Amino acid sequence: MKIIIKSFDIGQGDFFLIKIMDTTRRRYFNLMVDCGEKGHLEDLKNILGEQRLNGIVVTHVDDDHITGVIDLVENCKYSFLDNVFIIFNKYDETLITYEKGNKLYEIIKQKLFDKLLIKSYARNYNRENRAIGRLKKREELPVLILSKLQRQLVKASMLKKDIVYITLLTPDIQTLKKFMKNWKKVSQNIIKNESGNLKNQSSITFLLEFNNKRILMMGDGMVNEVLKVLDGFNDIETIDYVKLSHHGAQYSNSGIEEFKNKYNCKKFGVTIKENQNTETKHPSRDIINILANNGCHIYTSTNFRCDNDKDSIHNIEKQAEIEI
């Protein structure tokens, strides 16, 4: 069994491919998480080779997460998109949506109308899992989407080793309604300077489990909120890899030391800008120091530059592929 997390070098933008390979039975599972900006789809095609993309997670509607996904689906000429499922929060009529979120949803309806569109806040995914199972090819690993309520009812020892489990952690529907209500006030200039926080707090976070290995993809979500959800999963002792939230920003990753200690995580990924000579917020040097001083490895695909040899940014290792 092999699990590889591939981060594409697009600077401060998220574009990940999680590749799972059962080399004994020659089966695979490929999950793309966000897609950064436009212009990187050939890179994805080359890495997939003859395999297809099984799923896409669009965490939220910031440009550095969603633009490349729109490009991919809008120019749907790739055979590797056959029967792909998409995890993306299409909000209902009671919520106000973001412009690019609306655009992606309209393109999905036009181009991928027979594909699965999965939201993060359902109580269960029984119908979606049946549909995914019907579309699965022989050479592909089975996958089950779980809500946090469903995962709370399952012990880790009950998870089958040859199944990929994806548990959607945040946001829930109440959180989305609250943030969409505030977003409407932002768009009407009733309140100001809140759009960035609103988008980040609406970000999908999820836990992927396979063969006793665990990957936590944070998007731009809040570490403290995810900690509260994971507290309900009493049987999780370790998490093998965490994608740091929001390019390692301090506010989004508040609680990361508690998280590291509780789940004994040693490997973290972060997406950052190329020029780090004047950048101190993304990533927060405090976050870097907390992890580095606890013996953790932090990885990025960005070939960053920083002339200050004493800057703790140099604790981040330039490595695009991580195996867990």
PDB file of C-alpha atoms in Angstrom:
ATOM      1  CA  MET A   1       0.000   0.000   0.000  1.00  0.00           C
ATOM      2  CA  LYS A   2       1.265   3.479  -0.817  1.00  0.00           C
ATOM      3  CA  ILE A   3      -0.194   6.941  -0.118  1.00  0.00           C
ATOM      4  CA  ILE A   4       1.393   9.968  -1.780  1.00  0.00           C
ATOM      5  CA  ILE A   5       0.353  13.591  -1.287  1.00  0.00           C
ATOM      6  CA  LYS A   6       1.437  15.653  -4.266  1.00  0.00           C
ATOM      7  CA  SER A   7       1.464  19.453  -3.948  1.00  0.00           C
ATOM      8  CA  PHE A   8       1.803  21.397  -7.200  1.00  0.00           C
ATOM      9  CA  ASP A   9       4.178  24.372  -7.227  1.00  0.00           C
ATOM     10  CA  ILE A  10       1.815  27.280  -7.822  1.00  0.00           C
ATOM     11  CA  GLY A  11       3.043  29.505  -4.993  1.00  0.00           C
ATOM     12  CA  GLN A  12       0.425  30.706  -2.512  1.00  0.00           C
ATOM     13  CA  GLY A  13      -2.417  28.633  -3.879  1.00  0.00           C
ATOM     14  CA  ASP A  14      -3.785  25.185  -3.072  1.00  0.00           C
ATOM     15  CA  PHE A  15      -3.533  22.373  -5.635  1.00  0.00           C
ATOM     16  CA  PHE A  16      -3.125  18.866  -4.230  1.00  0.00           C
ATOM     17  CA  LEU A  17      -3.463  15.337  -5.543  1.00  0.00           C
ATOM     18  CA  ILE A  18      -3.800  12.474  -3.063  1.00  0.00           C
ATOM     19  CA  LYS A  19      -2.757   9.220  -4.743  1.00  0.00           C
ATOM     20  CA  ILE A  20      -3.483   5.886  -3.087  1.00  0.00           C
ATOM     21  CA  MET A  21      -2.101   2.696  -4.626  1.00  0.00           C
ATOM     22  CA  ASP A  22      -2.762  -0.896  -3.632  1.00  0.00           C
ATOM     23  CA  THR A  23       0.258  -2.331  -5.400  1.00  0.00           C
ATOM     24  CA  THR A  24      -0.626  -5.921  -4.495  1.00  0.00           C
ATOM     25  CA  ARG A  25      -4.052  -5.877  -6.131  1.00  0.00           C
ATOM     26  CA  ARG A  26      -3.109  -3.127  -8.616  1.00  0.00           C
ATOM     27  CA  ARG A  27      -5.886  -0.791  -7.591  1.00  0.00           C
ATOM     28  CA  TYR A  28      -5.824   2.976  -7.098  1.00  0.00           C
ATOM     29  CA  PHE A  29      -7.723   6.045  -5.892  1.00  0.00           C
ATOM     30  CA  ASN A  30      -7.004   9.650  -6.955  1.00  0.00           C
ATOM     31  CA  LEU A  31      -8.464  12.692  -5.183  1.00  0.00           C
ATOM     32  CA  MET A  32      -7.787  16.277  -6.256  1.00  0.00           C
ATOM     33  CA  VAL A  33      -8.142  18.970  -3.590  1.00  0.00           C
ATOM     34  CA  ASP A  34      -8.646  22.449  -5.093  1.00  0.00           C
ATOM     35  CA  CYS A  35      -6.775  23.485  -8.227  1.00  0.00           C
ATOM     36  CA  GLY A  36      -5.253  26.917  -7.668  1.00  0.00           C
ATOM     37  CA  GLU A  37      -5.211  29.188 -10.690  1.00  0.00           C
ATOM     38  CA  LYS A  38      -5.585  28.313 -14.368  1.00  0.00           C
ATOM     39  CA  GLY A  39      -2.916  26.726 -16.526  1.00  0.00           C
ATOM     40  CA  HIS A  40      -1.905  23.595 -14.630  1.00  0.00           C
ATOM     41  CA  LEU A  41      -4.226  20.950 -16.040  1.00  0.00           C
ATOM     42  CA  GLU A  42      -1.620  19.298 -18.248  1.00  0.00           C
ATOM     43  CA  ASP A  43       0.501  18.756 -15.147  1.00  0.00           C
ATOM     44  CA  LEU A  44      -2.409  16.895 -13.576  1.00  0.00           C
ATOM     45  CA  LYS A  45      -2.984  14.851 -16.723  1.00  0.00           C
ATOM     46  CA  ASN A  46       0.670  13.830 -16.887  1.00  0.00           C
ATOM     47  CA  ILE A  47       0.736  12.641 -13.277  1.00  0.00           C
ATOM     48  CA  LEU A  48      -2.486  10.641 -13.637  1.00  0.00           C
ATOM     49  CA  GLY A  49      -1.223   8.853 -16.748  1.00  0.00           C
ATOM     50  CA  GLU A  50      -3.714   6.134 -17.681  1.00  0.00           C
ATOM     51  CA  GLN A  51      -5.602   6.448 -14.394  1.00  0.00           C
ATOM     52  CA  ARG A  52      -8.700   8.553 -13.949  1.00  0.00           C
ATOM     53  CA  LEU A  53      -9.509  11.142 -11.326  1.00  0.00           C
ATOM     54  CA  ASN A  54     -11.995   9.654  -8.861  1.00  0.00           C
ATOM     55  CA  GLY A  55     -12.952  12.732  -6.890  1.00  0.00           C
ATOM     56  CA  ILE A  56     -12.538  16.500  -6.568  1.00  0.00           C
ATOM     57  CA  VAL A  57     -12.875  18.529  -3.378  1.00  0.00           C
ATOM     58  CA  VAL A  58     -13.471  22.263  -3.845  1.00  0.00           C
ATOM     59  CA  THR A  59     -12.918  23.592  -0.341  1.00  0.00           C
ATOM     60  CA  HIS A  60     -14.270  27.119  -0.919  1.00  0.00           C
ATOM     61  CA  VAL A  61     -14.521  29.923  -3.431  1.00  0.00           C
ATOM     62  CA  ASP A  62     -11.306  31.917  -3.008  1.00  0.00           C
ATOM     63  CA  ASP A  63      -9.500  32.416  -6.317  1.00  0.00           C
ATOM     64  CA  ASP A  64      -6.429  30.459  -5.210  1.00  0.00           C
ATOM     65  CA  HIS A  65      -8.618  27.397  -4.602  1.00  0.00           C
ATOM     66  CA  ILE A  66     -11.459  27.428  -7.137  1.00  0.00           C
ATOM     67  CA  THR A  67     -10.250  29.092 -10.363  1.00  0.00           C
ATOM     68  CA  GLY A  68      -8.372  26.054 -11.648  1.00  0.00           C
ATOM     69  CA  VAL A  69     -11.348  23.793 -10.920  1.00  0.00           C
ATOM     70  CA  ILE A  70     -13.590  26.038 -13.020  1.00  0.00           C
ATOM     71  CA  ASP A  71     -10.997  25.854 -15.801  1.00  0.00           C
ATOM     72  CA  LEU A  72     -10.875  22.054 -15.539  1.00  0.00           C
ATOM     73  CA  VAL A  73     -14.636  21.499 -15.620  1.00  0.00           C
ATOM     74  CA  GLU A  74     -15.318  24.252 -18.178  1.00  0.00           C
ATOM     75  CA  ASN A  75     -12.800  22.700 -20.580  1.00  0.00           C
ATOM     76  CA  CYS A  76     -14.007  19.181 -19.928  1.00  0.00           C
ATOM     77  CA  LYS A  77     -12.084  17.358 -22.666  1.00  0.00           C
ATOM     78  CA  TYR A  78     -10.189  14.994 -20.412  1.00  0.00           C
ATOM     79  CA  SER A  79     -11.161  11.340 -20.218  1.00  0.00           C
ATOM     80  CA  PHE A  80      -9.771  11.169 -16.680  1.00  0.00           C
ATOM     81  CA  LEU A  81     -12.904  13.075 -15.560  1.00  0.00           C
ATOM     82  CA  ASP A  82     -15.237  10.180 -16.412  1.00  0.00           C
ATOM     83  CA  ASN A  83     -17.606   9.547 -13.485  1.00  0.00           C
ATOM     84  CA  VAL A  84     -15.781  11.883 -11.092  1.00  0.00           C
ATOM     85  CA  PHE A  85     -17.581  12.963  -7.926  1.00  0.00           C
ATOM     86  CA  ILE A  86     -17.280  16.568  -6.735  1.00  0.00           C
ATOM     87  CA  ILE A  87     -17.484  17.641  -3.094  1.00  0.00           C
ATOM     88  CA  PHE A  88     -18.522  21.286  -3.183  1.00  0.00           C
ATOM     89  CA  ASN A  89     -21.000  23.370  -1.225  1.00  0.00           C
ATOM     90  CA  LYS A  90     -23.773  24.389  -3.572  1.00  0.00           C
ATOM     91  CA  TYR A  91     -25.908  26.461  -1.259  1.00  0.00           C
ATOM     92  CA  ASP A  92     -29.698  26.291  -1.402  1.00  0.00           C
ATOM     93  CA  GLU A  93     -32.085  29.202  -2.009  1.00  0.00           C
ATOM     94  CA  THR A  94     -32.016  30.263   1.647  1.00  0.00           C
ATOM     95  CA  LEU A  95     -28.344  31.220   1.328  1.00  0.00           C
ATOM     96  CA  ILE A  96     -26.563  33.772  -0.786  1.00  0.00           C
ATOM     97  CA  THR A  97     -23.719  32.352  -2.873  1.00  0.00           C
ATOM     98  CA  TYR A  98     -20.434  33.707  -4.128  1.00  0.00           C
ATOM     99  CA  GLU A  99     -20.080  34.624  -7.789  1.00  0.00           C
ATOM    100  CA  LYS A 100     -17.450  32.019  -8.655  1.00  0.00           C
ATOM    101  CA  GLY A 101     -19.273  29.381  -6.655  1.00  0.00           C
ATOM    102  CA  ASN A 102     -22.346  30.031  -8.774  1.00  0.00           C
ATOM    103  CA  LYS A 103     -20.254  29.833 -11.940  1.00  0.00           C
ATOM    104  CA  LEU A 104     -18.788  26.458 -10.993  1.00  0.00           C
ATOM    105  CA  TYR A 105     -22.218  25.060 -10.174  1.00  0.00           C
ATOM    106  CA  GLU A 106     -23.640  26.209 -13.512  1.00  0.00           C
ATOM    107  CA  ILE A 107     -20.717  24.634 -15.386  1.00  0.00           C
ATOM    108  CA  ILE A 108     -21.155  21.377 -13.460  1.00  0.00           C
ATOM    109  CA  LYS A 109     -24.834  21.285 -14.482  1.00  0.00           C
ATOM    110  CA  GLN A 110     -23.978  21.950 -18.131  1.00  0.00           C
ATOM    111  CA  LYS A 111     -20.913  19.761 -18.565  1.00  0.00           C
ATOM    112  CA  LEU A 112     -21.075  17.124 -15.835  1.00  0.00           C
ATOM    113  CA  PHE A 113     -24.811  16.843 -15.298  1.00  0.00           C
ATOM    114  CA  ASP A 114     -24.618  13.102 -14.654  1.00  0.00           C
ATOM    115  CA  LYS A 115     -21.806  13.382 -12.110  1.00  0.00           C
ATOM    116  CA  LEU A 116     -22.136  13.403  -8.358  1.00  0.00           C
ATOM    117  CA  LEU A 117     -22.187  16.730  -6.560  1.00  0.00           C
ATOM    118  CA  ILE A 118     -21.774  16.241  -2.808  1.00  0.00           C
ATOM    119  CA  LYS A 119     -22.246  18.905  -0.113  1.00  0.00           C
ATOM    120  CA  SER A 120     -20.355  18.930   3.173  1.00  0.00           C
ATOM    121  CA  TYR A 121     -23.272  19.272   5.588  1.00  0.00           C
ATOM    122  CA  ALA A 122     -25.527  16.246   4.979  1.00  0.00           C
ATOM    123  CA  ARG A 123     -26.384  13.908   7.855  1.00  0.00           C
ATOM    124  CA  ASN A 124     -25.479  10.873   5.755  1.00  0.00           C
ATOM    125  CA  TYR A 125     -24.230   9.998   2.277  1.00  0.00           C
ATOM    126  CA  ASN A 126     -25.894   6.636   1.737  1.00  0.00           C
ATOM    127  CA  ARG A 127     -27.416   7.579  -1.628  1.00  0.00           C
ATOM    128  CA  GLU A 128     -24.191   9.156  -2.872  1.00  0.00           C
ATOM    129  CA  ASN A 129     -22.123   6.153  -1.783  1.00  0.00           C
ATOM    130  CA  ARG A 130     -24.394   3.766  -3.686  1.00  0.00           C
ATOM    131  CA  ALA A 131     -23.984   5.879  -6.814  1.00  0.00           C
ATOM    132  CA  ILE A 132     -20.191   6.042  -6.408  1.00  0.00           C
ATOM    133  CA  GLY A 133     -20.121   2.265  -5.978  1.00  0.00           C
ATOM    134  CA  ARG A 134     -22.047   1.723  -9.210  1.00  0.00           C
ATOM    135  CA  LEU A 135     -19.591   3.899 -11.133  1.00  0.00           C
ATOM    136  CA  LYS A 136     -16.428   2.329  -9.700  1.00  0.00           C
ATOM    137  CA  LYS A 137     -14.198   0.434 -12.107  1.00  0.00           C
ATOM    138  CA  ARG A 138     -12.553  -2.862 -11.239  1.00  0.00           C
ATOM    139  CA  GLU A 139      -9.083  -1.359 -10.975  1.00  0.00           C
ATOM    140  CA  GLU A 140     -10.221   1.347  -8.536  1.00  0.00           C
ATOM    141  CA  LEU A 141     -10.387   1.222  -4.758  1.00  0.00           C
ATOM    142  CA  PRO A 142     -13.839   1.534  -3.177  1.00  0.00           C
ATOM    143  CA  VAL A 143     -14.593   4.806  -1.375  1.00  0.00           C
ATOM    144  CA  LEU A 144     -17.154   5.795   1.253  1.00  0.00           C
ATOM    145  CA  ILE A 145     -18.109   9.390   2.087  1.00  0.00           C
ATOM    146  CA  LEU A 146     -19.088   9.850   5.741  1.00  0.00           C
ATOM    147  CA  SER A 147     -20.643  12.686   7.707  1.00  0.00           C
ATOM    148  CA  LYS A 148     -19.143  13.451  11.087  1.00  0.00           C
ATOM    149  CA  LEU A 149     -22.252  11.894  12.662  1.00  0.00           C
ATOM    150  CA  GLN A 150     -21.723   8.665  10.730  1.00  0.00           C
ATOM    151  CA  ARG A 151     -18.015   8.575  11.609  1.00  0.00           C
ATOM    152  CA  GLN A 152     -18.783   9.020  15.320  1.00  0.00           C
ATOM    153  CA  LEU A 153     -20.706   5.740  15.217  1.00  0.00           C
ATOM    154  CA  VAL A 154     -17.794   3.786  13.729  1.00  0.00           C
ATOM    155  CA  LYS A 155     -14.675   2.673  15.588  1.00  0.00           C
ATOM    156  CA  ALA A 156     -11.336   2.825  13.805  1.00  0.00           C
ATOM    157  CA  SER A 157     -10.990  -0.932  14.234  1.00  0.00           C
ATOM    158  CA  MET A 158     -14.179  -1.358  12.191  1.00  0.00           C
ATOM    159  CA  LEU A 159     -12.810   0.454   9.125  1.00  0.00           C
ATOM    160  CA  LYS A 160     -11.913  -1.965   6.350  1.00  0.00           C
ATOM    161  CA  LYS A 161      -8.333  -1.682   5.149  1.00  0.00           C
ATOM    162  CA  ASP A 162      -9.157  -1.804   1.433  1.00  0.00           C
ATOM    163  CA  ILE A 163     -11.726   1.038   1.526  1.00  0.00           C
ATOM    164  CA  VAL A 164     -10.968   4.773   1.330  1.00  0.00           C
ATOM    165  CA  TYR A 165     -13.004   6.704   3.915  1.00  0.00           C
ATOM    166  CA  ILE A 166     -13.561  10.455   3.547  1.00  0.00           C
ATOM    167  CA  THR A 167     -15.223  12.144   6.532  1.00  0.00           C
ATOM    168  CA  LEU A 168     -16.467  15.693   5.951  1.00  0.00           C
ATOM    169  CA  LEU A 169     -15.790  17.662   9.133  1.00  0.00           C
ATOM    170  CA  THR A 170     -16.702  21.314   8.574  1.00  0.00           C
ATOM    171  CA  PRO A 171     -18.636  23.488   7.860  1.00  0.00           C
ATOM    172  CA  ASP A 172     -22.122  22.432   8.944  1.00  0.00           C
ATOM    173  CA  ILE A 173     -25.301  24.020   7.608  1.00  0.00           C
ATOM    174  CA  GLN A 174     -25.759  26.290  10.633  1.00  0.00           C
ATOM    175  CA  THR A 175     -22.268  27.709  10.152  1.00  0.00           C
ATOM    176  CA  LEU A 176     -22.878  28.305   6.458  1.00  0.00           C
ATOM    177  CA  LYS A 177     -26.181  30.077   7.087  1.00  0.00           C
ATOM    178  CA  LYS A 178     -24.565  32.364   9.629  1.00  0.00           C
ATOM    179  CA  PHE A 179     -21.665  33.232   7.361  1.00  0.00           C
ATOM    180  CA  MET A 180     -23.827  33.670   4.276  1.00  0.00           C
ATOM    181  CA  LYS A 181     -26.058  36.062   6.205  1.00  0.00           C
ATOM    182  CA  ASN A 182     -22.992  38.105   7.134  1.00  0.00           C
ATOM    183  CA  TRP A 183     -21.669  37.838   3.577  1.00  0.00           C
ATOM    184  CA  LYS A 184     -24.857  39.475   2.332  1.00  0.00           C
ATOM    185  CA  LYS A 185     -24.197  42.369   4.711  1.00  0.00           C
ATOM    186  CA  VAL A 186     -20.649  42.623   3.348  1.00  0.00           C
ATOM    187  CA  SER A 187     -21.898  42.716  -0.246  1.00  0.00           C
ATOM    188  CA  GLN A 188     -24.352  45.497   0.710  1.00  0.00           C
ATOM    189  CA  ASN A 189     -21.616  47.416   2.557  1.00  0.00           C
ATOM    190  CA  ILE A 190     -23.480  47.081   5.860  1.00  0.00           C
ATOM    191  CA  ILE A 191     -20.341  45.604   7.433  1.00  0.00           C
ATOM    192  CA  LYS A 192     -16.821  45.845   6.017  1.00  0.00           C
ATOM    193  CA  ASN A 193     -13.513  43.951   5.911  1.00  0.00           C
ATOM    194  CA  GLU A 194     -15.063  40.585   6.710  1.00  0.00           C
ATOM    195  CA  SER A 195     -15.118  38.892   3.297  1.00  0.00           C
ATOM    196  CA  GLY A 196     -11.783  37.090   3.754  1.00  0.00           C
ATOM    197  CA  ASN A 197     -12.695  35.609   7.123  1.00  0.00           C
ATOM    198  CA  LEU A 198     -16.130  34.594   5.880  1.00  0.00           C
ATOM    199  CA  LYS A 199     -14.725  32.691   2.929  1.00  0.00           C
ATOM    200  CA  ASN A 200     -12.109  30.949   5.046  1.00  0.00           C
ATOM    201  CA  GLN A 201     -14.602  29.883   7.699  1.00  0.00           C
ATOM    202  CA  SER A 202     -16.862  28.416   5.006  1.00  0.00           C
ATOM    203  CA  SER A 203     -13.998  26.163   3.841  1.00  0.00           C
ATOM    204  CA  ILE A 204     -14.550  22.400   3.688  1.00  0.00           C
ATOM    205  CA  THR A 205     -12.217  20.351   5.886  1.00  0.00           C
ATOM    206  CA  PHE A 206     -12.044  16.563   5.727  1.00  0.00           C
ATOM    207  CA  LEU A 207     -10.285  13.524   7.127  1.00  0.00           C
ATOM    208  CA  LEU A 208      -9.178  10.778   4.713  1.00  0.00           C
ATOM    209  CA  GLU A 209      -8.502   7.335   6.219  1.00  0.00           C
ATOM    210  CA  PHE A 210      -7.042   4.297   4.496  1.00  0.00           C
ATOM    211  CA  ASN A 211      -5.195   1.248   5.811  1.00  0.00           C
ATOM    212  CA  ASN A 212      -4.662   2.802   9.269  1.00  0.00           C
ATOM    213  CA  LYS A 213      -3.260   6.020   7.752  1.00  0.00           C
ATOM    214  CA  ARG A 214      -4.946   9.418   8.163  1.00  0.00           C
ATOM    215  CA  ILE A 215      -4.701  12.680   6.212  1.00  0.00           C
ATOM    216  CA  LEU A 216      -6.341  15.917   7.379  1.00  0.00           C
ATOM    217  CA  MET A 217      -6.924  18.521   4.665  1.00  0.00           C
ATOM    218  CA  MET A 218      -7.738  21.868   6.240  1.00  0.00           C
ATOM    219  CA  GLY A 219      -8.360  24.068   3.199  1.00  0.00           C
ATOM    220  CA  ASP A 220      -8.617  27.495   4.847  1.00  0.00           C
ATOM    221  CA  GLY A 221     -10.705  26.190   7.757  1.00  0.00           C
ATOM    222  CA  MET A 222     -10.166  26.774  11.475  1.00  0.00           C
ATOM    223  CA  VAL A 223      -7.995  24.312  13.433  1.00  0.00           C
ATOM    224  CA  ASN A 224      -9.891  24.967  16.677  1.00  0.00           C
ATOM    225  CA  GLU A 225     -13.213  24.112  15.028  1.00  0.00           C
ATOM    226  CA  VAL A 226     -11.825  20.881  13.585  1.00  0.00           C
ATOM    227  CA  LEU A 227     -10.407  19.943  16.990  1.00  0.00           C
ATOM    228  CA  LYS A 228     -13.905  20.138  18.463  1.00  0.00           C
ATOM    229  CA  VAL A 229     -15.269  17.810  15.773  1.00  0.00           C
ATOM    230  CA  LEU A 230     -12.426  15.308  16.149  1.00  0.00           C
ATOM    231  CA  ASP A 231     -13.045  15.172  19.904  1.00  0.00           C
ATOM    232  CA  GLY A 232     -16.138  13.153  19.014  1.00  0.00           C
ATOM    233  CA  PHE A 233     -13.984  10.498  17.358  1.00  0.00           C
ATOM    234  CA  ASN A 234     -12.647   8.876  20.493  1.00  0.00           C
ATOM    235  CA  ASP A 235     -10.659   6.176  18.704  1.00  0.00           C
ATOM    236  CA  ILE A 236      -8.297   8.344  16.640  1.00  0.00           C
ATOM    237  CA  GLU A 237      -4.825   8.356  18.178  1.00  0.00           C
ATOM    238  CA  THR A 238      -2.661   9.568  15.295  1.00  0.00           C
ATOM    239  CA  ILE A 239      -3.002  11.691  12.169  1.00  0.00           C
ATOM    240  CA  ASP A 240      -0.134  11.177   9.737  1.00  0.00           C
ATOM    241  CA  TYR A 241      -0.302  14.367   7.643  1.00  0.00           C
ATOM    242  CA  VAL A 242      -1.986  17.752   8.007  1.00  0.00           C
ATOM    243  CA  LYS A 243      -2.282  20.422   5.337  1.00  0.00           C
ATOM    244  CA  LEU A 244      -1.931  23.631   7.351  1.00  0.00           C
ATOM    245  CA  SER A 245      -4.818  26.035   6.979  1.00  0.00           C
ATOM    246  CA  HIS A 246      -4.678  29.286   4.984  1.00  0.00           C
ATOM    247  CA  HIS A 247      -0.984  29.192   4.054  1.00  0.00           C
ATOM    248  CA  GLY A 248       0.042  28.768   7.696  1.00  0.00           C
ATOM    249  CA  ALA A 249      -1.684  31.928   8.970  1.00  0.00           C
ATOM    250  CA  GLN A 250      -1.707  32.422  12.737  1.00  0.00           C
ATOM    251  CA  TYR A 251      -5.457  32.882  13.243  1.00  0.00           C
ATOM    252  CA  SER A 252      -6.558  29.897  11.152  1.00  0.00           C
ATOM    253  CA  ASN A 253      -4.023  27.574  12.813  1.00  0.00           C
ATOM    254  CA  SER A 254      -4.655  28.622  16.408  1.00  0.00           C
ATOM    255  CA  GLY A 255      -4.615  25.415  18.462  1.00  0.00           C
ATOM    256  CA  ILE A 256      -2.077  23.627  16.235  1.00  0.00           C
ATOM    257  CA  GLU A 257       0.185  22.765  19.189  1.00  0.00           C
ATOM    258  CA  GLU A 258      -2.703  21.115  21.030  1.00  0.00           C
ATOM    259  CA  PHE A 259      -3.576  19.302  17.826  1.00  0.00           C
ATOM    260  CA  LYS A 260      -0.012  18.112  17.282  1.00  0.00           C
ATOM    261  CA  ASN A 261       0.263  16.827  20.858  1.00  0.00           C
ATOM    262  CA  LYS A 262      -3.095  15.076  20.825  1.00  0.00           C
ATOM    263  CA  TYR A 263      -2.692  13.317  17.463  1.00  0.00           C
ATOM    264  CA  ASN A 264       1.094  12.933  17.363  1.00  0.00           C
ATOM    265  CA  CYS A 265       1.313  14.369  13.867  1.00  0.00           C
ATOM    266  CA  LYS A 266       4.842  14.800  12.504  1.00  0.00           C
ATOM    267  CA  LYS A 267       4.217  15.814   8.875  1.00  0.00           C
ATOM    268  CA  PHE A 268       2.609  19.077   7.785  1.00  0.00           C
ATOM    269  CA  GLY A 269       2.175  20.707   4.375  1.00  0.00           C
ATOM    270  CA  VAL A 270       1.820  24.400   3.574  1.00  0.00           C
ATOM    271  CA  THR A 271       1.369  26.473   0.405  1.00  0.00           C
ATOM    272  CA  ILE A 272       3.282  29.769   0.434  1.00  0.00           C
ATOM    273  CA  LYS A 273       4.512  32.620  -1.738  1.00  0.00           C
ATOM    274  CA  GLU A 274       7.792  32.404  -3.615  1.00  0.00           C
ATOM    275  CA  ASN A 275       9.221  35.618  -2.123  1.00  0.00           C
ATOM    276  CA  GLN A 276       9.544  35.306   1.657  1.00  0.00           C
ATOM    277  CA  ASN A 277      11.893  38.239   2.239  1.00  0.00           C
ATOM    278  CA  THR A 278       9.103  40.477   3.541  1.00  0.00           C
ATOM    279  CA  GLU A 279       6.365  37.904   4.252  1.00  0.00           C
ATOM    280  CA  THR A 280       5.774  37.055   7.919  1.00  0.00           C
ATOM    281  CA  LYS A 281       2.041  36.315   8.125  1.00  0.00           C
ATOM    282  CA  HIS A 282       1.786  33.511   5.541  1.00  0.00           C
ATOM    283  CA  PRO A 283       3.133  31.414   7.086  1.00  0.00           C
ATOM    284  CA  SER A 284       3.197  32.725  10.629  1.00  0.00           C
ATOM    285  CA  ARG A 285       6.689  32.311  12.039  1.00  0.00           C
ATOM    286  CA  ASP A 286       5.106  31.442  15.389  1.00  0.00           C
ATOM    287  CA  ILE A 287       3.304  28.486  13.782  1.00  0.00           C
ATOM    288  CA  ILE A 288       6.532  27.351  12.099  1.00  0.00           C
ATOM    289  CA  ASN A 289       8.465  27.583  15.375  1.00  0.00           C
ATOM    290  CA  ILE A 290       5.837  25.652  17.325  1.00  0.00           C
ATOM    291  CA  LEU A 291       5.999  22.748  14.883  1.00  0.00           C
ATOM    292  CA  ALA A 292       9.746  22.822  14.233  1.00  0.00           C
ATOM    293  CA  ASN A 293      10.558  22.980  17.952  1.00  0.00           C
ATOM    294  CA  ASN A 294       8.392  19.882  18.462  1.00  0.00           C
ATOM    295  CA  GLY A 295      10.355  17.853  15.919  1.00  0.00           C
ATOM    296  CA  CYS A 296       7.788  18.135  13.107  1.00  0.00           C
ATOM    297  CA  HIS A 297       8.533  18.289   9.381  1.00  0.00           C
ATOM    298  CA  ILE A 298       6.862  21.056   7.353  1.00  0.00           C
ATOM    299  CA  TYR A 299       6.822  20.701   3.572  1.00  0.00           C
ATOM    300  CA  THR A 300       6.064  23.013   0.664  1.00  0.00           C
ATOM    301  CA  SER A 301       6.278  22.644  -3.100  1.00  0.00           C
ATOM    302  CA  THR A 302       7.171  26.334  -3.525  1.00  0.00           C
ATOM    303  CA  ASN A 303      10.787  27.040  -4.392  1.00  0.00           C
ATOM    304  CA  PHE A 304      10.751  30.034  -2.043  1.00  0.00           C
ATOM    305  CA  ARG A 305      13.452  32.660  -1.608  1.00  0.00           C
ATOM    306  CA  CYS A 306      14.512  34.308   1.652  1.00  0.00           C
ATOM    307  CA  ASP A 307      17.809  36.180   2.101  1.00  0.00           C
ATOM    308  CA  ASN A 308      17.668  36.147   5.890  1.00  0.00           C
ATOM    309  CA  ASP A 309      19.420  32.948   6.959  1.00  0.00           C
ATOM    310  CA  LYS A 310      17.996  33.270  10.482  1.00  0.00           C
ATOM    311  CA  ASP A 311      14.379  33.425   9.320  1.00  0.00           C
ATOM    312  CA  SER A 312      12.514  30.357  10.581  1.00  0.00           C
ATOM    313  CA  ILE A 313      11.014  29.968   7.098  1.00  0.00           C
ATOM    314  CA  HIS A 314      14.122  27.860   6.382  1.00  0.00           C
ATOM    315  CA  ASN A 315      12.678  25.165   8.652  1.00  0.00           C
ATOM    316  CA  ILE A 316      10.221  24.454   5.836  1.00  0.00           C
ATOM    317  CA  GLU A 317      11.478  21.725   3.523  1.00  0.00           C
ATOM    318  CA  LYS A 318      11.087  22.101  -0.235  1.00  0.00           C
ATOM    319  CA  GLN A 319       9.511  18.786  -1.119  1.00  0.00           C
ATOM    320  CA  ALA A 320       6.462  18.428  -3.371  1.00  0.00           C
ATOM    321  CA  GLU A 321       5.659  14.736  -2.813  1.00  0.00           C
ATOM    322  CA  ILE A 322       5.164  13.278   0.646  1.00  0.00           C
ATOM    323  CA  GLU A 323       4.643   9.566   1.260  1.00  0.00           C
ATOM    324  CA  ILE A 324       2.909   8.448   4.426  1.00  0.00           C
TER     325      ILE A 324
END
